Amino acid sequence: MTLTFQLFGRFEVQDASGRLLDVGALKQRAVLALLAVEPGQVVSLDRLIDDLWPGETPASATGSLQAYVSHLRRVIEPDRRPRTPPRVILTRPPGYLLDVPAERVDLSRFTVHADQGRQALRRGDHEQAVTVLDAALALWRGEPLAEFSSLRSLAPTITRLSELRIAAMEDRFDARLSLGDARGCVAELETLVEQHRYRERLWALLVLALYRSGRQADALAALRRIRAYLADDLGIEPGTELRRLEQAVFDQASELDLPTAPPPARVVTAQGADGELIGRDDDLDRLRRRLDRARDGHGGVMLISGEAGVGKTSLARAAVTAGAAHGMTTAWGRCAEEAAPTYWPWRQALSAAGIDTGVLTVREQQRIPDPDAALFELHERVITALGSVGRPVLLVLDDLHWADISSLRLLAFVAGDLGDRPVLIVATFRPEPGSHPELFRDILGAISGEPSTDRIDLSAFGADEVAAYLRLRHAPDDRDLVRTLLERSGGNPFYLGELLRLRDSEQQEGVPAGARDVIDRRISRLPRQTRELMRTGSVIGRDLDVELLAAVADRPTPEVMAALEPAVATGMLHEPPHGHDYRFAHTLVRDTLYWGMSRLERARTHLAVGTCLEWRPGVDPVELAHHFAAAAKVGAAAKAVHYASRAAREATTQLAFTEAVQHWETALGALGPDDDADRCTLLTELGQARRDLGDAAGAVRDLDSAITLAQRTGNRAALVPAISVFGGPAVWNWRPYGTVDDDIVELLEELLAGHLDDTDRAALQGTLGVELHYSDRRAEGERHAADAVDLARRLGDPELRARTLNNYLLASWVPGRNTERLRAADEMLSIPGLPRATRLVARVLRMACLLRAGDLAEWDRDLERCERLLQRGSRPELEAMVRIAETARRTLDGHWAEAEDLLARYGRVRYGSTPWGLDFHRLVTLYTCRRGQGRVADIAEELTTAAARPDLTSLRPLAILAAVDLGDDNQARRLVRRWGSRIAKDWTADFLIPVWGLVAARLGEPDPKHLYLTLLGTPDLLVIGGMGSSGLGSTRHVLADLAQRLGRPDDARRHARAGLETHHRLGLAHWEEHSRRQLAQLGAPRPGG
C-alpha cells in the first residue's frame, strides 16, 4: 500500500488515491508521527512511552501503546487478512518500525531537497538551485510536527528542521542574486533580517541585494543596523565576511557587480513569513484578500491600528512577504518621530519601488503661481508613477502618526483614487495622537470614509497566544509563567519580548529599557496633574480605587476623575466594567511610574496609602503590611511588624507556608536593630514556617539565630519555643549526616535539668533523642525518645504523642528495631485528627518498615492511602516525600527507568531534610539502577568523588562496592585503606551493613565473619536504603556470598535458596533471576531451569 506522510503543519496520512486516513486521536497520532520521523528505523518502546506519558508513567502505558499500534495497523492496512504479519508498522526489538521509503515522508523530502539545492549552489547551477529549493520550501505547509511539539524527543528534530529551513532560504536568495534578481529579493530580505536579526548571512545577502539594486547608501545603512544590533544586544563585532563586504561596498568593488536585469516575477510560498505570527490568522487572511483584490486591479488602503508594540509592523511585514511571493512590487517607508525631510516615508517607499523620487518635487522656479494646482499635479504624478511600475504594488507606510503634514495630505489624496488601480497601501499607526494630532484625526477620518479603505484594530495577546509566543522563543510555556507574563505585559507582544529579555538576563525587578522608553514618551505627553496622580496610583497597585487615590492625594474625587481622563483616553488606564474604578493598562506602565519615583517619595506615598487604608474596615493585613514595610524607614516600622505578623499567622492557618515565610521575613526586615525580644520571637516563627514549608536548612539557620540571641540576652522564656521546633514531624533527621550540635545538646540537657512543665519536657526529650542519633550516646538518645513517648501518652495530648512517636522512629532507626518502629508508626497513625502532613510522614516511615519486612501488599495499600491524602491538595514537598519513598520499590521490581524518573522529578524537592540528603539519596538510587543495568562504570567516578566529601561519608561503602563491581579490586582496597571500614550504627546501617557484606565477600575485608554474624540476626529482611531510596533484594543473597567467602558452601547454598524463595514469593523478578545465577555459581542446579 502506497502511503504519504505529511508532518509539516497538521499531521496527515494519505493513501494511494489521495484519501486522508483517520489515524485517531492525539496520542495515537503521536505514535505514528514518532515512527514517521525516522522511517525504516526502530523507535524503542521506552522512548515512545516517555514521550506519550512524560510525567508519571501509568501501569497501563504499555497496553495502551500496543492498542494504538493495533488500531493504526487496521487503518493503514485495512485489507490485511487476520493472522498475516503487518507490512507497514513492524514490531522490531526494542520497539516498532515504520517500513516506508523515506521519500514518502515530507520531512525527509524537505531535507533531501535542501541538501540538493545547496549542492547545486556550490557547483554554480543557480537555476537548478532555485528550482530545487523552491520545491523544498513549498513542502513547508506549517511548523514541523506542530501537533507534537511537546514531545521531548522531537525537540532536536524540530530545531534542526527550523535551522535547515532558514539555511535553505539563504541559499535560495544567494542563487537568485546570482541570477540577477537583486531588486526582487530586497523586500523579503528586509523582513527576514528583522525576524532573525543576528543571522549575519541574511544581512550579507540584503546588503548585496541593495547594492546591486543601485542603493549603495541603503546597503551601508543596513550594515550599520546589524553592527548596532550585535554591539548593543550581544557586545560583539560583525564576523569577517560582513566586515569584508562592508569594505567592498565602500570601495564599490567590481566583485560585487552582477547583471541586474530581473527575471520574471516568481511565485513562492509565503508560509515562512507569517508562520511566526501569533494570534493574527484572521487579520492576515483579511490582508491576503486585499492583496488578491489589488492584483486584480482593485487597490485601496488598509489601516492597521494598535498600541505601541502590539504587532502592527510585524503584520505589515507579513503582508510584504505575501505580496512579494505573488509577484507584487513591495516597498516600505518609515515615518520619523523627530525632524525629517518632507515626504520622508514616501521618498523611502517610492525609491524602494523603483520610482524616481523626483515626482515629489516641482520644477525649480522662483515662484509657484498656483500652489494648489501644483500640489494637485504632484499628487497626480505620484498616482501615475505607482500605476506605471508594471506590476501590482504594495506600499507600507509605517508609524503614520509621526508623519509630516505633507505626507499625510498626499495619502489622503491617493486613498481616493486607488479603487481601480493595482496599488494597495498599508498604513500602521497608534491610536494616540502623534506629531499633528488634529490634522491626523481629520485625515484619518477622511481616509476611513473611502469605500476602498479597510481597517484592522490589533488587540493584545491572551493566554493562548502568550503560550504560543513562549514556544516560539523556546521558553517553557508552563501555566504559571504564562500567567505572570500576561499579567506584567498586558498581552503586548513587544513588552512580552522585553520581559523575556529581562528574564534571560536574570534581572527580576524594574522595567526593560526598551519598554520603558516607549512608556516614558507616552507618559510625558500627559498633563502634569495626570502624571502626578498616576505616580501616586502606581504605589497603590495596578488596580485603583478612585476614593482611595483621592484620599491619598487629598483632592476631591470628581477632580481626581477629571484629571485621569487623559490617561484613559490614551489607553494608559482602563475603566473596567466591574470591580475597581481604574486599572493600569500594563503592569509595565505601573512599574515605569513606580520605579521612576525617588526612594523617599515612594516611602512617603506608601505611608500615606497605608494610613488611609488602615481606617477602612476589612482591609487585608497583607496589603497593610506591604505599604507599611515599604515605609518602615519613614516611621512605619512598628505597624509593618504588626501587620506582617498578622498576615503570616493567617497564612499559616490557611497552610500557605510559602506566604507565611515571606510575611515573617517582611516583619523581620522592618524590625529596628535594638528590638532583641521581638527579633527572637520573629526568628522562631520564621524557623517554624520554614520547617512547615520543608526548608530544613533555612529553619536550622533561623532557629540557631533565635537560640543564640535568646541565650545572649538571657531570655529563657524564648529558648523552649525556639529549640522545640527542631523536634517537629519529619521523615529524615534534620542534621547533616554524622553531625552532632553539641551546643544544642548541652542546652537541651540544661533545660531538662531545670523546671519544665510535662508538655515541654516531653517535647524536649524527644528532640534530644533525635539530636543524639549521630553521637556515641545514640542508645541513650533512643531511651530519651522512648521516655518522651511514655510521658506524652500519660498526658493524653494527641499532637504531642504524634510528635514524640515521630522522634522515637528517627532515634531508633538502627538494625534490629524494624518491628518496634512498625509498632510506633501504627500507633502514630491510630491517633485521630492528625494534620495531613503528619499522617503522610507516618505513612512514609511505615512504608519503609513494610519494605524491609517484605510486606509489599500492605506497602501498596499504604501508597494508595498516600495518593488519597495528596489528592486533597498537593504540596510539592509532601508529594516529593511520597514519590522518593517509591524509588526503593521500583528498584526492587527492577523498574530502573521508573525509579530514575521519580528521582528526576522529585529528587530536588525534599520535606524536612537537610540539603546534603539530596545528593546522598540521588546517588544511592542512581547507583542501584546502574548496578541493575550493568552500567556501574557510568556512575563510579561521580560516586567516588562525592564520597570523598566529609558530609557524604555514608557513600563510601557504595563507592568501594562500585570498584568491586567493575573488577578493580586494587582500587577497592586503596579506598578501604584511605577511608577505613567503620560501620556507624545509625539509620544508614540497615543498608550499609549488607553493602559492606558484598565488599567483604569479594575482598576479605572488612571482617566477613563479623558481618555474617551481624546479618544472621535479620536474615529475612529486604535491604532498603534509608526511608525508601533504593532496594538491593534480600539480605539472604549477601549472606550467601559471605558464607562462600568463609568456606561454608552448604550454608551459602542454603542462604541463596532462601533468597530465591523470598524473591519468588514477593514477585521480584529481577532479584529472583539474580538468586538463580547465584545458585548456579555456587554449584547448585538452577531451580525451575
mmCIF file with all atom_site columns, N, CA and C in Angstrom, residues 91-129:
data_model
loop_
_atom_site.group_PDB
_atom_site.id
_atom_site.type_symbol
_atom_site.label_atom_id
_atom_site.label_alt_id
_atom_site.label_comp_id
_atom_site.label_asym_id
_atom_site.label_entity_id
_atom_site.label_seq_id
_atom_site.pdbx_PDB_ins_code
_atom_site.Cartn_x
_atom_site.Cartn_y
_atom_site.Cartn_z
_atom_site.occupancy
_atom_site.B_iso_or_equiv
_atom_site.pdbx_formal_charge
_atom_site.auth_seq_id
_atom_site.auth_comp_id
_atom_site.auth_asym_id
_atom_site.auth_atom_id
_atom_site.pdbx_PDB_model_num
ATOM 1   N N  . THR A 1 91  ? 6.914  -4.846 14.256  1.00 0.00 ? 91  THR A N  1
ATOM 2   C CA . THR A 1 91  ? 7.467  -4.979 15.602  1.00 0.00 ? 91  THR A CA 1
ATOM 3   C C  . THR A 1 91  ? 8.912  -5.441 15.472  1.00 0.00 ? 91  THR A C  1
ATOM 4   N N  . ARG A 1 92  ? 9.823  -4.612 15.967  1.00 0.00 ? 92  ARG A N  1
ATOM 5   C CA . ARG A 1 92  ? 11.246 -4.932 15.927  1.00 0.00 ? 92  ARG A CA 1
ATOM 6   C C  . ARG A 1 92  ? 11.860 -4.551 17.269  1.00 0.00 ? 92  ARG A C  1
ATOM 7   N N  . PRO A 1 93  ? 12.472 -5.504 17.974  1.00 0.00 ? 93  PRO A N  1
ATOM 8   C CA . PRO A 1 93  ? 13.070 -5.171 19.271  1.00 0.00 ? 93  PRO A CA 1
ATOM 9   C C  . PRO A 1 93  ? 14.030 -3.987 19.123  1.00 0.00 ? 93  PRO A C  1
ATOM 10  N N  . PRO A 1 94  ? 13.993 -3.005 20.035  1.00 0.00 ? 94  PRO A N  1
ATOM 11  C CA . PRO A 1 94  ? 13.148 -2.991 21.255  1.00 0.00 ? 94  PRO A CA 1
ATOM 12  C C  . PRO A 1 94  ? 11.889 -2.155 21.105  1.00 0.00 ? 94  PRO A C  1
ATOM 13  N N  . GLY A 1 95  ? 11.286 -2.080 19.902  1.00 0.00 ? 95  GLY A N  1
ATOM 14  C CA . GLY A 1 95  ? 10.107 -1.251 19.720  1.00 0.00 ? 95  GLY A CA 1
ATOM 15  C C  . GLY A 1 95  ? 9.397  -1.536 18.414  1.00 0.00 ? 95  GLY A C  1
ATOM 16  N N  . TYR A 1 96  ? 9.156  -0.447 17.655  1.00 0.00 ? 96  TYR A N  1
ATOM 17  C CA . TYR A 1 96  ? 8.426  -0.562 16.398  1.00 0.00 ? 96  TYR A CA 1
ATOM 18  C C  . TYR A 1 96  ? 9.165  0.179  15.292  1.00 0.00 ? 96  TYR A C  1
ATOM 19  N N  . LEU A 1 97  ? 8.823  -0.163 14.034  1.00 0.00 ? 97  LEU A N  1
ATOM 20  C CA . LEU A 1 97  ? 9.476  0.414  12.858  1.00 0.00 ? 97  LEU A CA 1
ATOM 21  C C  . LEU A 1 97  ? 8.417  0.697  11.806  1.00 0.00 ? 97  LEU A C  1
ATOM 22  N N  . LEU A 1 98  ? 8.483  1.884  11.183  1.00 0.00 ? 98  LEU A N  1
ATOM 23  C CA . LEU A 1 98  ? 7.597  2.217  10.058  1.00 0.00 ? 98  LEU A CA 1
ATOM 24  C C  . LEU A 1 98  ? 8.343  1.886  8.777   1.00 0.00 ? 98  LEU A C  1
ATOM 25  N N  . ASP A 1 99  ? 7.879  0.864  8.086   1.00 0.00 ? 99  ASP A N  1
ATOM 26  C CA . ASP A 1 99  ? 8.589  0.352  6.910   1.00 0.00 ? 99  ASP A CA 1
ATOM 27  C C  . ASP A 1 99  ? 8.043  1.009  5.644   1.00 0.00 ? 99  ASP A C  1
ATOM 28  N N  . VAL A 1 100 ? 8.425  2.281  5.436   1.00 0.00 ? 100 VAL A N  1
ATOM 29  C CA . VAL A 1 100 ? 8.069  3.003  4.214   1.00 0.00 ? 100 VAL A CA 1
ATOM 30  C C  . VAL A 1 100 ? 9.318  3.711  3.701   1.00 0.00 ? 100 VAL A C  1
ATOM 31  N N  . PRO A 1 101 ? 9.430  3.953  2.394   1.00 0.00 ? 101 PRO A N  1
ATOM 32  C CA . PRO A 1 101 ? 10.576 4.697  1.879   1.00 0.00 ? 101 PRO A CA 1
ATOM 33  C C  . PRO A 1 101 ? 10.609 6.113  2.451   1.00 0.00 ? 101 PRO A C  1
ATOM 34  N N  . ALA A 1 102 ? 11.806 6.636  2.681   1.00 0.00 ? 102 ALA A N  1
ATOM 35  C CA . ALA A 1 102 ? 11.951 7.966  3.272   1.00 0.00 ? 102 ALA A CA 1
ATOM 36  C C  . ALA A 1 102 ? 11.284 9.041  2.424   1.00 0.00 ? 102 ALA A C  1
ATOM 37  N N  . GLU A 1 103 ? 11.271 8.864  1.093   1.00 0.00 ? 103 GLU A N  1
ATOM 38  C CA . GLU A 1 103 ? 10.694 9.898  0.230   1.00 0.00 ? 103 GLU A CA 1
ATOM 39  C C  . GLU A 1 103 ? 9.180  10.012 0.388   1.00 0.00 ? 103 GLU A C  1
ATOM 40  N N  . ARG A 1 104 ? 8.561  9.078  1.115   1.00 0.00 ? 104 ARG A N  1
ATOM 41  C CA . ARG A 1 104 ? 7.126  9.175  1.362   1.00 0.00 ? 104 ARG A CA 1
ATOM 42  C C  . ARG A 1 104 ? 6.811  10.089 2.549   1.00 0.00 ? 104 ARG A C  1
ATOM 43  N N  . VAL A 1 105 ? 7.828  10.590 3.214   1.00 0.00 ? 105 VAL A N  1
ATOM 44  C CA . VAL A 1 105 ? 7.657  11.476 4.376   1.00 0.00 ? 105 VAL A CA 1
ATOM 45  C C  . VAL A 1 105 ? 8.156  12.858 3.991   1.00 0.00 ? 105 VAL A C  1
ATOM 46  N N  . ASP A 1 106 ? 7.278  13.887 4.166   1.00 0.00 ? 106 ASP A N  1
ATOM 47  C CA . ASP A 1 106 ? 7.650  15.219 3.682   1.00 0.00 ? 106 ASP A CA 1
ATOM 48  C C  . ASP A 1 106 ? 8.876  15.776 4.399   1.00 0.00 ? 106 ASP A C  1
ATOM 49  N N  . LEU A 1 107 ? 9.081  15.446 5.675   1.00 0.00 ? 107 LEU A N  1
ATOM 50  C CA . LEU A 1 107 ? 10.275 15.929 6.374   1.00 0.00 ? 107 LEU A CA 1
ATOM 51  C C  . LEU A 1 107 ? 11.539 15.421 5.694   1.00 0.00 ? 107 LEU A C  1
ATOM 52  N N  . SER A 1 108 ? 11.520 14.164 5.304   1.00 0.00 ? 108 SER A N  1
ATOM 53  C CA . SER A 1 108 ? 12.690 13.584 4.644   1.00 0.00 ? 108 SER A CA 1
ATOM 54  C C  . SER A 1 108 ? 12.901 14.215 3.271   1.00 0.00 ? 108 SER A C  1
ATOM 55  N N  . ARG A 1 109 ? 11.794 14.418 2.535   1.00 0.00 ? 109 ARG A N  1
ATOM 56  C CA . ARG A 1 109 ? 11.928 15.044 1.213   1.00 0.00 ? 109 ARG A CA 1
ATOM 57  C C  . ARG A 1 109 ? 12.473 16.464 1.349   1.00 0.00 ? 109 ARG A C  1
ATOM 58  N N  . PHE A 1 110 ? 11.992 17.173 2.351   1.00 0.00 ? 110 PHE A N  1
ATOM 59  C CA . PHE A 1 110 ? 12.473 18.538 2.569   1.00 0.00 ? 110 PHE A CA 1
ATOM 60  C C  . PHE A 1 110 ? 13.984 18.543 2.809   1.00 0.00 ? 110 PHE A C  1
ATOM 61  N N  . THR A 1 111 ? 14.449 17.644 3.664   1.00 0.00 ? 111 THR A N  1
ATOM 62  C CA . THR A 1 111 ? 15.885 17.571 3.964   1.00 0.00 ? 111 THR A CA 1
ATOM 63  C C  . THR A 1 111 ? 16.692 17.255 2.714   1.00 0.00 ? 111 THR A C  1
ATOM 64  N N  . VAL A 1 112 ? 16.193 16.309 1.908   1.00 0.00 ? 112 VAL A N  1
ATOM 65  C CA . VAL A 1 112 ? 16.907 15.931 0.682   1.00 0.00 ? 112 VAL A CA 1
ATOM 66  C C  . VAL A 1 112 ? 16.950 17.103 -0.294  1.00 0.00 ? 112 VAL A C  1
ATOM 67  N N  . HIS A 1 113 ? 15.797 17.769 -0.513  1.00 0.00 ? 113 HIS A N  1
ATOM 68  C CA . HIS A 1 113 ? 15.762 18.910 -1.437  1.00 0.00 ? 113 HIS A CA 1
ATOM 69  C C  . HIS A 1 113 ? 16.674 20.037 -0.957  1.00 0.00 ? 113 HIS A C  1
ATOM 70  N N  . ALA A 1 114 ? 16.669 20.318 0.348   1.00 0.00 ? 114 ALA A N  1
ATOM 71  C CA . ALA A 1 114 ? 17.519 21.389 0.868   1.00 0.00 ? 114 ALA A CA 1
ATOM 72  C C  . ALA A 1 114 ? 18.997 21.071 0.625   1.00 0.00 ? 114 ALA A C  1
ATOM 73  N N  . ASP A 1 115 ? 19.378 19.809 0.840   1.00 0.00 ? 115 ASP A N  1
ATOM 74  C CA . ASP A 1 115 ? 20.769 19.412 0.587   1.00 0.00 ? 115 ASP A CA 1
ATOM 75  C C  . ASP A 1 115 ? 21.107 19.484 -0.903  1.00 0.00 ? 115 ASP A C  1
ATOM 76  N N  . GLN A 1 116 ? 20.180 19.052 -1.753  1.00 0.00 ? 116 GLN A N  1
ATOM 77  C CA . GLN A 1 116 ? 20.432 19.098 -3.206  1.00 0.00 ? 116 GLN A CA 1
ATOM 78  C C  . GLN A 1 116 ? 20.548 20.541 -3.687  1.00 0.00 ? 116 GLN A C  1
ATOM 79  N N  . GLY A 1 117 ? 19.708 21.432 -3.126  1.00 0.00 ? 117 GLY A N  1
ATOM 80  C CA . GLY A 1 117 ? 19.790 22.838 -3.504  1.00 0.00 ? 117 GLY A CA 1
ATOM 81  C C  . GLY A 1 117 ? 21.130 23.441 -3.140  1.00 0.00 ? 117 GLY A C  1
ATOM 82  N N  . ARG A 1 118 ? 21.623 23.102 -1.966  1.00 0.00 ? 118 ARG A N  1
ATOM 83  C CA . ARG A 1 118 ? 22.932 23.639 -1.560  1.00 0.00 ? 118 ARG A CA 1
ATOM 84  C C  . ARG A 1 118 ? 24.038 23.092 -2.468  1.00 0.00 ? 118 ARG A C  1
ATOM 85  N N  . GLN A 1 119 ? 23.955 21.825 -2.816  1.00 0.00 ? 119 GLN A N  1
ATOM 86  C CA . GLN A 1 119 ? 24.966 21.260 -3.708  1.00 0.00 ? 119 GLN A CA 1
ATOM 87  C C  . GLN A 1 119 ? 24.940 21.946 -5.070  1.00 0.00 ? 119 GLN A C  1
ATOM 88  N N  . ALA A 1 120 ? 23.716 22.216 -5.601  1.00 0.00 ? 120 ALA A N  1
ATOM 89  C CA . ALA A 1 120 ? 23.612 22.912 -6.890  1.00 0.00 ? 120 ALA A CA 1
ATOM 90  C C  . ALA A 1 120 ? 24.203 24.315 -6.790  1.00 0.00 ? 120 ALA A C  1
ATOM 91  N N  . LEU A 1 121 ? 23.959 24.980 -5.673  1.00 0.00 ? 121 LEU A N  1
ATOM 92  C CA . LEU A 1 121 ? 24.512 26.330 -5.471  1.00 0.00 ? 121 LEU A CA 1
ATOM 93  C C  . LEU A 1 121 ? 26.036 26.269 -5.470  1.00 0.00 ? 121 LEU A C  1
ATOM 94  N N  . ARG A 1 122 ? 26.599 25.284 -4.808  1.00 0.00 ? 122 ARG A N  1
ATOM 95  C CA . ARG A 1 122 ? 28.052 25.183 -4.704  1.00 0.00 ? 122 ARG A CA 1
ATOM 96  C C  . ARG A 1 122 ? 28.701 24.925 -6.066  1.00 0.00 ? 122 ARG A C  1
ATOM 97  N N  . ARG A 1 123 ? 27.994 24.190 -6.935  1.00 0.00 ? 123 ARG A N  1
ATOM 98  C CA . ARG A 1 123 ? 28.616 23.918 -8.236  1.00 0.00 ? 123 ARG A CA 1
ATOM 99  C C  . ARG A 1 123 ? 28.252 24.979 -9.279  1.00 0.00 ? 123 ARG A C  1
ATOM 100 N N  . GLY A 1 124 ? 27.529 26.049 -8.832  1.00 0.00 ? 124 GLY A N  1
ATOM 101 C CA . GLY A 1 124 ? 27.241 27.167 -9.720  1.00 0.00 ? 124 GLY A CA 1
ATOM 102 C C  . GLY A 1 124 ? 26.020 26.996 -10.581 1.00 0.00 ? 124 GLY A C  1
ATOM 103 N N  . ASP A 1 125 ? 25.209 25.969 -10.366 1.00 0.00 ? 125 ASP A N  1
ATOM 104 C CA . ASP A 1 125 ? 23.987 25.751 -11.136 1.00 0.00 ? 125 ASP A CA 1
ATOM 105 C C  . ASP A 1 125 ? 22.851 26.482 -10.421 1.00 0.00 ? 125 ASP A C  1
ATOM 106 N N  . HIS A 1 126 ? 22.788 27.814 -10.617 1.00 0.00 ? 126 HIS A N  1
ATOM 107 C CA . HIS A 1 126 ? 21.885 28.641 -9.823  1.00 0.00 ? 126 HIS A CA 1
ATOM 108 C C  . HIS A 1 126 ? 20.421 28.399 -10.172 1.00 0.00 ? 126 HIS A C  1
ATOM 109 N N  . GLU A 1 127 ? 20.098 28.198 -11.423 1.00 0.00 ? 127 GLU A N  1
ATOM 110 C CA . GLU A 1 127 ? 18.708 27.943 -11.782 1.00 0.00 ? 127 GLU A CA 1
ATOM 111 C C  . GLU A 1 127 ? 18.208 26.642 -11.161 1.00 0.00 ? 127 GLU A C  1
ATOM 112 N N  . GLN A 1 128 ? 19.042 25.612 -11.217 1.00 0.00 ? 128 GLN A N  1
ATOM 113 C CA . GLN A 1 128 ? 18.680 24.349 -10.596 1.00 0.00 ? 128 GLN A CA 1
ATOM 114 C C  . GLN A 1 128 ? 18.525 24.519 -9.078  1.00 0.00 ? 128 GLN A C  1
ATOM 115 N N  . ALA A 1 129 ? 19.418 25.312 -8.489  1.00 0.00 ? 129 ALA A N  1
ATOM 116 C CA . ALA A 1 129 ? 19.342 25.544 -7.045  1.00 0.00 ? 129 ALA A CA 1
ATOM 117 C C  . ALA A 1 129 ? 18.005 26.181 -6.668  1.00 0.00 ? 129 ALA A C  1
#
